Amino acid sequence: MRSIGSALNLLLVSPLYFVWTVVALDLAQTPCTTLVQGKFFGYFSSFAVFPLNSSLCSWIIQNPDPRRYTLYMKILKPTGICDHQHIRTYQFDSFLESTRTYLGMESFDDVLKLCDGSTRYAFLQSNKQFLQMKQTVPPEVESWPVRWKPTKAQERDFSVEYLVVGNRNPSKAACQMLCKWLDACLAISSSSHPCGIMQTPCSCSGGEVLDQASEILGLTRKKEDCYKDGIYLENCMSSPKDSSGAEFLGGWNPWSAWGDCTKDCGGGLQTRMRTCKPLPNEGLVCEGVLEEGRLCNRKACNTNGRYNSRSQSLRSTDNRKREDTDELQHYGYPAPQIGDPAAEEWSPWSVCSTTCGEGWQTRTRFCVSSSYSTQCSGPLREQRQCNNSAVCPVHGTWDEWSPWSLCSSTCGRGYRDRTRTCKPPQFGGNPCEGPEKQTKFCNIALCPVDGNWNEWSSWSSCSASCSNGTQQRTRECNGPSYGGAECQGHWVETRDCFLRQCPVDGKWQAWGVWGSCTTTCGGGTQRRDRVCYGPFFGGETCQGPKEEYKQCNDRKCPEPHEICDEESLASVVWKETPAGDAAAVRCPRNATGLILRRCILDEEGIAYWEPPTYIKCVSIDYRNIQMMTREHLSKAQRGLMGDGLSEVLQNLVEISQDGTSYSGDLLSTIDVLRNMTEIFRRAYHSPTSGDVQNFVQIISNLLSEENRDKWEEAQLIGPNAKELFRLVEDFIDVMGFRMKDFRDSYQVTDNLVLGIHKLPANAATDITFPMKGWRGMVDWAKNSEDKVTVSKSILSSGLTETDDSSVFVVGTVLYRNVGNILSLQRNSTVLNSRVISVTVKPFPRSLLTPLEIEFSHLYNGTTNQTCILWDEND
């Protein structure tokens, strides 16, 4: 970046001292940016600031204090013809780099009109902190061609002069130049080209009159100043006005002292002189007489007196230039004369002083005096009128300017004008010279200006030298100003770019699966392959082997007696299988999965087939319900809402009532119930009393005697008694705290009775189970000797402040036959009786006797008539 000042010293201004405020300004400056600070007058050429071989250059000048100073600019437009305006001019208050936003931006393009050749000059006035001229690229042009089309390089150039003027007490030198600019600006103004200088702090005779604000600040014209053509004339002396009010211009030196009287008596003449000090370069010549005389010594003389005589022709001058002084008319003053009576004859009459209208002719004579002669009598000069009949031409004259009109716009930039009337010429006089109308811009109030985007910059270079990359371009926001709306959209834009393909080295894909072993026993080999992806666009090939081998089936081959022979069972053919392996065939058509059958050795080492297991087979109906439940759970985990869950439970009740076909059906049903409990924990579905009844009924159906053999097979890899208790316990916990307005629930089925109680800690009562006289009670649960009592004393956390707001959920389940269907985890005791399960949530405080349970003994083969108590907690 470079900083320049004035290239021409056109003004001599008095030293001005002030504090220069440095503001934060970051306009993405480049070496092609010029910032001017601390200069009050300057000049630059567009060739110096905007070279033809560069693009997006800018020139910025900073106003030291917009409250105290006003910036004026004069632009000499290029003489060439341009087809695009690529220089923009605008003023602004500040610039925010973070959002690329100009604050308070106002364009001057409609004021300057650089491409409009109808006017030679353009003027503008700026009242903001920064004024910028900047090169721009039209949106349809991505490169930067030269947009000027002149015949000569010099015709591309335009020049700029700038002037910073104080708003209070401006210097005379600055006002002299500003008034010249104002005169020129108003002279070329029109409705289509208003003057860009709206007001000045100076009083200009040829421009606008002093505004009221300037008068308040004391900027009135000093009386001793002289003016010519609207310019201050320093060291000018104004002559006093005569009685008619006409003012004589000129720079006269003071009169000299009166000279000696020409005679001692009898009336003589005294004279005095003055000199003219004209302006340089013959700009102005004094007007008036150079010498004047008066009578003196009028007393009579005696006969012995001696007399002196001198020329009585006094010199004078008018307002013509020095080279015309030979044509000056000489005028004298009448005075009594003394001399020979025989005076000299009159001279011929002079040429008439005017060629038209009323003029004058003069003639003179001299008195020839000698000693002791008589006094000459009569005047030395005579005048007479001439040419009274001719009519002089009257030139046209302008009346005074009318007041400036109101601004054409109530806010923002408008214009105002004033007019004057020409008194028409007469008798062949010249018409009025100068414009009849003057127009200038005005701005009486600030309009809200919405932010608007400048044109996009050119795209940046691609971020990658090969393959896919990105390019960026930016744009700047003008404004908003004075309450306008912000620019909408992004200030930066990105797009993909692709210069060329990058070289891609070959890359091995993942190894394939191992192939089958070459032998089933006794040692063989397996092979797997991998594929090289690439290379592409000149990259390197893959390094390393393409194939890989390993040993397999190295165990000793079984003897013939260690192999189960091929066998057909239940319409299924089981192929020959070595001992220790399992054979698998597809499940029947009404199920999915595989039927497994292992070949094992007996105590003598002879291979034999175990019965087939259907633990991997699931009936189609159970499989469909399992998949639907998993789909509902997936939605619930994503926070969605759904319906149709109650219908799924109802379908499972109906299917399970008909029993199960395979042990895999039991495992599938347990999976469905676990997923249902997880769904009930979430807001996906609000459980109803019908859902509770169906859930309990499904468990009862699973514990039916028809499923005993399938439970034996399912327990090899599936649930035991503990897992079933935990499933029901979780369900009780969820139902107690999830259901709204929960009431005690009592569910009675063929294989279990379930009770759920929800009690506040501070209003708990004893719970007795089962409830006597409950409708629908089954016979196996009606024994009067069976009783479970849950004391209200356990419904406490031990903390008073917690018990005031605590709610306990107590679930009691009486199983009819779970003990002889499902095995225990850590207890191998065979149960041939009912099982009671009690769940309390949240966990209560520990008591020595939390429960009272009374069961009647069974006498159907029970050898050890005792009550077994165990805890299935971890």
XYZ file of C-alpha atoms in Angstrom, residues 157-686:
530
model
C -6.751 9.476 -18.370
C -8.858 11.502 -15.975
C -7.561 13.689 -13.167
C -8.842 14.435 -9.684
C -8.280 17.399 -7.384
C -9.447 17.195 -3.771
C -9.828 19.909 -1.170
C -10.546 19.538 2.572
C -12.197 22.693 3.975
C -12.955 23.467 7.588
C -16.613 23.997 8.413
C -15.750 26.883 10.752
C -13.467 29.779 9.845
C -12.196 28.401 6.531
C -9.048 30.008 5.133
C -9.406 32.596 2.389
C -7.121 30.640 0.103
C -9.270 27.527 0.431
C -12.445 29.563 -0.085
C -10.942 31.227 -3.149
C -10.434 27.854 -4.821
C -13.741 26.435 -3.579
C -15.609 29.458 -4.935
C -13.938 28.941 -8.316
C -15.127 25.314 -8.246
C -18.624 26.390 -7.227
C -18.823 28.920 -10.079
C -17.724 26.293 -12.597
C -20.020 23.654 -11.072
C -23.105 25.900 -11.244
C -22.193 27.165 -14.706
C -22.355 23.670 -16.236
C -25.269 22.470 -14.093
C -28.574 21.372 -15.558
C -31.523 19.205 -14.609
C -29.700 16.137 -15.944
C -26.345 17.207 -14.458
C -26.967 18.944 -11.122
C -24.021 20.527 -9.369
C -22.488 18.114 -6.834
C -21.458 20.918 -4.434
C -24.531 21.337 -2.251
C -23.237 23.991 0.180
C -20.029 25.646 1.270
C -18.746 27.328 4.426
C -17.430 30.177 2.236
C -19.212 33.312 0.993
C -18.953 33.288 -2.790
C -20.166 36.281 -4.831
C -20.732 34.301 -7.995
C -22.070 31.212 -6.338
C -24.540 30.720 -3.539
C -25.129 33.329 -0.861
C -23.923 32.754 2.662
C -26.242 30.266 4.335
C -27.777 30.914 7.706
C -25.526 28.434 9.465
C -22.462 30.241 8.132
C -23.842 33.589 9.264
C -24.366 32.157 12.748
C -20.765 30.988 12.751
C -19.614 34.474 11.845
C -18.522 33.768 8.293
C -19.541 37.183 6.871
C -17.477 38.976 4.268
C -15.132 41.623 5.554
C -15.885 45.110 4.301
C -12.306 45.896 3.372
C -12.070 42.908 0.992
C -12.314 43.440 -2.765
C -13.680 40.914 -5.266
C -13.382 40.310 -8.965
C -15.283 37.477 -10.677
C -16.011 35.897 -7.308
C -12.335 35.781 -6.236
C -10.801 37.453 -3.202
C -8.340 40.194 -4.123
C -5.773 40.337 -1.372
C -4.269 43.824 -0.575
C -7.048 45.497 -2.549
C -8.014 49.072 -1.542
C -11.621 50.084 -2.077
C -12.167 53.746 -2.947
C -15.010 55.616 -1.231
C -18.342 55.884 -2.964
C -19.468 59.153 -4.480
C -22.762 60.800 -3.741
C -24.543 58.773 -6.415
C -23.652 55.550 -4.732
C -21.303 54.393 -7.503
C -18.201 52.686 -6.197
C -14.865 53.524 -7.855
C -12.535 50.590 -7.945
C -8.843 51.093 -7.729
C -5.786 50.841 -5.563
C -4.808 54.510 -5.002
C -1.911 55.589 -2.860
C -2.598 58.590 -0.550
C -2.580 62.131 -2.021
C 0.685 64.088 -1.850
C 0.908 67.393 0.031
C -0.361 70.523 -1.741
C 2.348 72.188 -3.837
C 3.411 75.855 -3.740
C 0.993 78.453 -5.045
C 1.853 79.651 -8.544
C 1.490 83.285 -7.520
C 2.086 85.210 -4.368
C -0.971 87.391 -4.902
C -3.784 88.078 -7.274
C -4.935 84.428 -7.321
C -2.727 81.479 -8.022
C -3.073 77.655 -8.311
C -1.959 74.825 -6.005
C -1.790 71.132 -7.147
C -1.307 67.726 -5.572
C -0.830 64.274 -7.062
C -1.383 60.594 -6.261
C -0.123 57.368 -7.801
C -1.934 54.149 -8.698
C -0.784 50.748 -7.518
C -2.452 48.390 -10.040
C -2.927 44.629 -9.606
C -0.308 42.275 -11.085
C -0.715 41.233 -14.696
C -2.813 44.337 -15.412
C -5.767 42.787 -13.727
C -7.203 46.165 -12.642
C -6.283 49.897 -13.283
C -7.283 52.673 -10.907
C -10.149 54.970 -11.888
C -10.176 58.715 -11.182
C -7.855 61.778 -11.557
C -4.131 61.643 -11.052
C -3.781 65.373 -10.179
C -6.118 68.035 -8.815
C -5.757 71.788 -8.139
C -7.256 74.584 -6.049
C -7.092 78.459 -5.991
C -4.707 80.194 -3.624
C -3.342 83.756 -2.743
C -6.350 85.646 -3.989
C -5.339 88.992 -2.444
C -4.659 91.861 -4.878
C -1.110 92.597 -5.953
C 0.671 95.991 -5.986
C 2.130 97.380 -9.206
C 5.607 96.249 -8.314
C 4.619 92.625 -8.026
C 6.201 89.938 -10.166
C 4.183 87.149 -11.630
C 4.785 83.509 -12.348
C 2.926 81.327 -14.788
C 2.558 77.550 -15.394
C 0.458 75.182 -17.473
C -2.965 74.691 -16.066
C -3.661 71.452 -17.835
C -4.271 68.824 -15.139
C -3.779 65.129 -15.749
C -6.389 62.438 -15.256
C -6.930 58.757 -16.028
C -9.868 56.365 -16.438
C -10.332 52.668 -16.124
C -8.536 51.754 -19.338
C -5.291 49.819 -19.457
C -1.925 51.511 -19.591
C -1.348 50.980 -23.301
C -4.477 53.072 -23.958
C -3.370 56.105 -21.924
C -2.411 58.028 -25.052
C -6.093 58.336 -25.852
C -7.053 59.781 -22.463
C -8.995 63.005 -22.506
C -7.329 65.755 -20.481
C -9.536 67.837 -18.339
C -8.577 71.018 -16.486
C -10.182 73.117 -13.833
C -11.381 76.720 -14.544
C -9.258 79.351 -12.807
C -8.636 83.050 -13.117
C -5.694 83.802 -15.373
C -3.146 86.637 -15.523
C -1.379 87.532 -18.729
C -1.462 89.240 -22.020
C -4.951 90.062 -23.228
C -3.969 88.666 -26.551
C -4.564 85.033 -25.599
C -3.810 82.054 -27.821
C -6.604 80.916 -30.132
C -8.925 78.018 -29.187
C -7.859 74.545 -30.305
C -10.152 72.552 -32.616
C -13.056 70.744 -31.017
C -12.095 67.230 -29.882
C -13.734 64.060 -31.156
C -17.119 63.411 -29.491
C -16.693 61.292 -26.366
C -19.415 58.879 -27.507
C -20.583 57.604 -30.862
C -24.206 57.412 -29.796
C -26.431 59.070 -27.311
C -25.321 62.212 -25.456
C -21.586 62.949 -25.584
C -19.213 65.891 -25.159
C -16.644 67.765 -27.166
C -13.945 69.970 -25.622
C -11.478 72.548 -26.775
C -8.712 74.371 -24.874
C -6.528 77.429 -25.079
C -3.478 78.757 -23.266
C -2.831 82.143 -21.810
C 0.344 83.767 -23.178
C 1.711 85.728 -20.257
C 4.483 88.292 -20.117
C 5.760 90.693 -17.569
C 3.599 93.627 -16.687
C 0.819 92.286 -18.926
C -2.843 92.300 -18.168
C -4.700 89.292 -16.803
C -6.261 86.806 -19.291
C -9.955 86.572 -18.817
C -12.310 83.683 -19.563
C -12.033 79.857 -19.228
C -9.157 77.797 -20.521
C -11.534 74.984 -21.577
C -14.976 74.787 -23.179
C -17.401 71.873 -23.604
C -20.450 71.228 -25.815
C -22.892 68.378 -26.418
C -22.657 66.210 -29.547
C -24.369 63.252 -31.360
C -27.639 63.617 -29.493
C -29.670 62.078 -32.291
C -28.006 58.632 -32.464
C -29.452 55.828 -30.250
C -26.941 53.587 -28.398
C -27.388 49.771 -28.310
C -28.469 48.457 -24.895
C -26.969 45.090 -23.918
C -29.054 42.465 -22.155
C -28.647 42.314 -18.381
C -29.564 39.626 -15.844
C -31.906 40.177 -12.950
C -30.994 38.802 -9.561
C -31.084 35.030 -9.048
C -34.283 33.642 -7.564
C -34.017 31.825 -4.212
C -33.081 28.143 -4.403
C -36.105 25.895 -4.776
C -37.078 23.237 -2.236
C -35.228 19.916 -2.479
C -36.935 17.531 -4.909
C -36.612 14.669 -2.392
C -37.658 14.653 1.254
C -34.789 12.287 2.044
C -31.743 11.053 0.262
C -30.185 12.778 -2.715
C -32.390 15.225 -4.615
C -31.788 18.470 -6.451
C -32.792 22.102 -6.224
C -32.490 24.894 -8.788
C -32.753 28.648 -9.206
C -33.412 30.853 -12.205
C -32.893 34.435 -13.328
C -34.492 36.590 -15.986
C -32.654 38.410 -18.735
C -33.690 41.950 -19.552
C -33.616 41.730 -23.340
C -31.115 43.805 -25.348
C -32.269 46.847 -27.303
C -31.062 48.668 -30.381
C -28.758 45.841 -31.454
C -27.204 45.174 -28.056
C -25.654 41.855 -27.083
C -27.799 39.165 -25.385
C -27.198 38.092 -21.782
C -24.245 35.807 -21.271
C -24.323 32.833 -18.902
C -26.892 30.231 -17.833
C -30.517 31.045 -17.147
C -30.874 28.160 -14.673
C -28.557 26.546 -12.147
C -29.112 23.135 -10.502
C -27.325 21.444 -7.619
C -27.773 18.308 -5.537
C -29.309 18.462 -2.071
C -29.727 16.055 0.811
C -31.950 17.406 3.573
C -32.485 14.089 5.413
C -31.096 10.568 5.458
C -33.261 7.822 3.983
C -33.135 4.265 5.373
C -30.971 2.349 2.931
C -31.155 -1.429 2.791
C -27.891 -3.254 2.460
C -27.084 -4.371 -1.070
C -24.329 -6.586 -2.301
C -21.522 -5.467 -4.564
C -20.629 -7.689 -7.473
C -18.921 -10.991 -6.731
C -15.155 -10.993 -6.926
C -13.364 -13.304 -9.320
C -13.072 -16.932 -8.302
C -9.916 -17.759 -6.370
C -7.446 -20.336 -7.620
C -8.337 -23.978 -7.019
C -7.323 -25.221 -3.567
C -5.931 -28.454 -5.038
C -3.460 -28.829 -7.864
C -5.111 -32.075 -8.922
C -8.350 -33.948 -8.363
C -11.180 -32.241 -6.528
C -10.654 -28.842 -4.897
C -12.641 -25.750 -4.034
C -12.716 -22.157 -5.165
C -14.007 -19.145 -3.294
C -15.268 -15.749 -4.201
C -16.450 -12.942 -1.967
C -18.614 -9.885 -2.181
C -19.008 -6.807 -0.038
C -22.162 -5.419 1.489
C -22.965 -1.755 0.988
C -24.749 -0.643 4.105
C -27.204 -0.940 5.589
C -27.517 2.706 6.554
C -29.824 4.635 8.837
C -31.999 1.721 9.900
C -32.138 -0.205 6.638
C -32.275 -3.993 6.389
C -29.170 -6.139 6.422
C -27.846 -7.788 3.279
C -29.479 -11.175 2.799
C -27.303 -14.131 1.863
C -23.671 -15.083 2.290
C -20.629 -12.897 1.663
C -18.547 -15.893 0.605
C -19.414 -18.561 -1.958
C -17.640 -21.863 -2.606
C -17.715 -24.182 -5.582
C -15.942 -27.383 -6.549
C -13.107 -27.286 -9.038
C -11.145 -29.920 -10.884
C -7.890 -29.204 -12.693
C -6.707 -32.718 -13.512
C -6.744 -36.248 -12.159
C -4.197 -36.961 -9.456
C -1.994 -40.058 -9.818
C -3.588 -42.857 -7.785
C -1.416 -45.739 -6.595
C -2.831 -49.203 -6.671
C -4.430 -50.326 -3.414
C -5.141 -53.871 -2.289
C -8.744 -54.592 -1.513
C -9.649 -56.661 1.547
C -8.715 -60.356 1.403
C -11.479 -62.597 0.203
C -12.840 -65.402 2.366
C -10.765 -68.526 2.697
C -11.656 -71.179 0.202
C -12.664 -74.666 1.198
C -9.968 -76.912 2.528
C -8.509 -79.309 0.046
C -9.145 -82.150 2.494
C -11.598 -82.724 5.309
C -8.951 -84.145 7.621
C -5.336 -85.140 7.776
C -4.035 -81.711 6.746
C -4.889 -79.668 3.696
C -4.583 -76.092 2.420
C -6.872 -73.145 1.969
C -6.390 -70.228 -0.378
C -7.699 -66.716 -0.440
C -7.204 -63.935 -2.990
C -7.204 -60.171 -3.007
C -7.736 -57.703 -5.835
C -5.559 -54.684 -6.611
C -7.656 -51.571 -7.218
C -5.723 -49.399 -9.644
C -3.323 -47.910 -10.369
C -4.838 -44.900 -12.158
C -3.409 -41.870 -13.954
C 0.215 -42.992 -13.676
C 0.209 -44.240 -10.075
C 2.305 -47.080 -8.627
C 1.157 -50.681 -8.829
C 0.229 -52.703 -5.719
C 3.114 -54.211 -3.789
C 2.907 -57.708 -2.301
C 1.390 -61.111 -3.133
C -1.992 -61.545 -4.690
C -2.692 -64.979 -3.136
C -2.273 -66.379 0.371
C -2.334 -70.002 1.646
C -2.711 -71.642 5.059
C -2.915 -75.139 6.517
C -6.327 -76.567 7.432
C -8.011 -79.708 8.782
C -4.809 -80.975 10.263
C -6.624 -83.199 12.776
C -6.394 -86.923 12.317
C -8.968 -88.314 9.999
C -11.666 -90.179 11.944
C -11.886 -93.895 11.789
C -15.003 -95.355 10.218
C -16.503 -96.075 13.624
C -16.028 -92.377 14.541
C -18.346 -91.210 11.779
C -22.111 -91.023 12.018
C -23.591 -92.646 8.990
C -26.057 -90.931 6.716
C -29.549 -91.218 8.170
C -33.099 -90.301 7.201
C -35.255 -89.083 10.080
C -38.645 -87.348 9.962
C -38.368 -86.835 6.204
C -34.946 -85.213 6.681
C -31.725 -86.763 5.354
C -28.732 -86.286 7.705
C -25.487 -86.628 5.821
C -22.425 -88.465 7.081
C -20.780 -86.364 9.793
C -17.595 -86.921 11.858
C -17.949 -87.068 15.625
C -17.719 -83.650 17.274
C -19.372 -81.829 14.360
C -23.003 -80.831 13.870
C -25.066 -81.263 10.799
C -27.617 -78.643 9.803
C -30.665 -78.701 7.562
C -33.298 -76.089 6.870
C -36.336 -75.877 9.107
C -39.713 -76.945 7.738
C -41.582 -74.584 5.448
C -43.643 -73.032 8.261
C -40.481 -71.807 10.003
C -37.188 -70.052 9.357
C -33.707 -71.086 10.528
C -31.825 -74.382 10.804
C -32.372 -77.707 12.514
C -29.139 -78.822 14.215
C -28.025 -82.388 15.010
C -24.696 -83.271 16.610
C -22.640 -86.429 16.096
C -20.893 -87.528 19.329
C -19.010 -90.584 20.637
C -20.406 -92.889 23.270
C -18.399 -94.340 26.117
C -16.919 -96.976 23.820
C -15.891 -94.423 21.182
C -18.607 -95.293 18.717
C -20.217 -92.363 16.901
C -23.942 -91.864 17.162
C -26.496 -89.127 16.375
C -28.076 -86.959 19.083
C -31.741 -86.006 18.688
C -32.147 -82.928 16.441
C -32.701 -79.570 18.139
C -35.136 -76.951 16.898
C -33.787 -74.110 19.007
C -32.841 -72.207 15.830
C -36.240 -72.676 14.226
C -38.877 -69.960 14.559
C -42.360 -70.262 13.144
C -43.316 -67.727 10.485
C -46.054 -66.169 12.667
C -43.721 -65.691 15.637
C -40.990 -64.384 13.335
C -43.305 -61.751 11.840
C -44.340 -60.473 15.292
C -40.689 -60.379 16.358
C -39.736 -58.232 13.325
C -42.678 -55.839 13.849
C -41.724 -55.343 17.493
C -38.114 -54.551 16.548
C -39.371 -51.983 14.035
C -41.480 -50.280 16.742
C -38.479 -50.257 19.099
C -36.301 -48.604 16.451
C -38.847 -45.782 16.056
C -39.152 -45.370 19.830
C -35.360 -45.087 20.199
C -35.385 -42.265 17.634
C -37.955 -40.345 19.703
C -40.834 -40.882 17.300
C -44.459 -41.505 18.132
C -46.339 -44.555 16.871
C -49.428 -46.696 17.124
C -50.422 -50.289 16.519
C -48.413 -51.694 19.436
C -51.476 -52.960 21.306
C -52.528 -54.900 18.213
C -49.141 -56.629 18.124
C -49.592 -57.791 21.743
C -53.103 -59.019 21.007
C -51.863 -61.035 17.993
C -49.165 -62.639 20.124
C -51.767 -63.638 22.739
C -53.815 -65.394 20.073
C -50.818 -67.173 18.527
C -49.332 -68.317 21.847
C -52.666 -69.787 23.022
C -52.304 -72.419 20.315
C -48.927 -73.429 21.726
C -45.500 -73.341 20.150
C -44.153 -75.555 17.388
C -40.453 -75.164 18.123
C -38.234 -74.142 21.030
C -37.172 -71.177 18.919
C -40.738 -69.880 19.231
C -40.254 -69.575 23.020
C -37.006 -67.644 22.573
C -38.654 -65.387 19.967
C -41.547 -64.643 22.361
C -39.173 -63.760 25.243
C -37.371 -61.369 22.845
C -40.695 -59.733 21.918
C -41.626 -59.194 25.600
C -38.213 -57.639 26.380
C -38.587 -55.223 23.471
C -42.155 -54.387 24.518
C -40.906 -53.424 28.000
C -38.265 -51.127 26.463
C -40.885 -49.483 24.264
C -43.155 -48.905 27.295
C -40.299 -46.976 28.982
C -40.444 -44.312 26.277
C -43.012 -41.804 25.085
C -43.584 -43.812 21.924
C -46.676 -45.547 23.362
C -48.793 -45.002 26.468
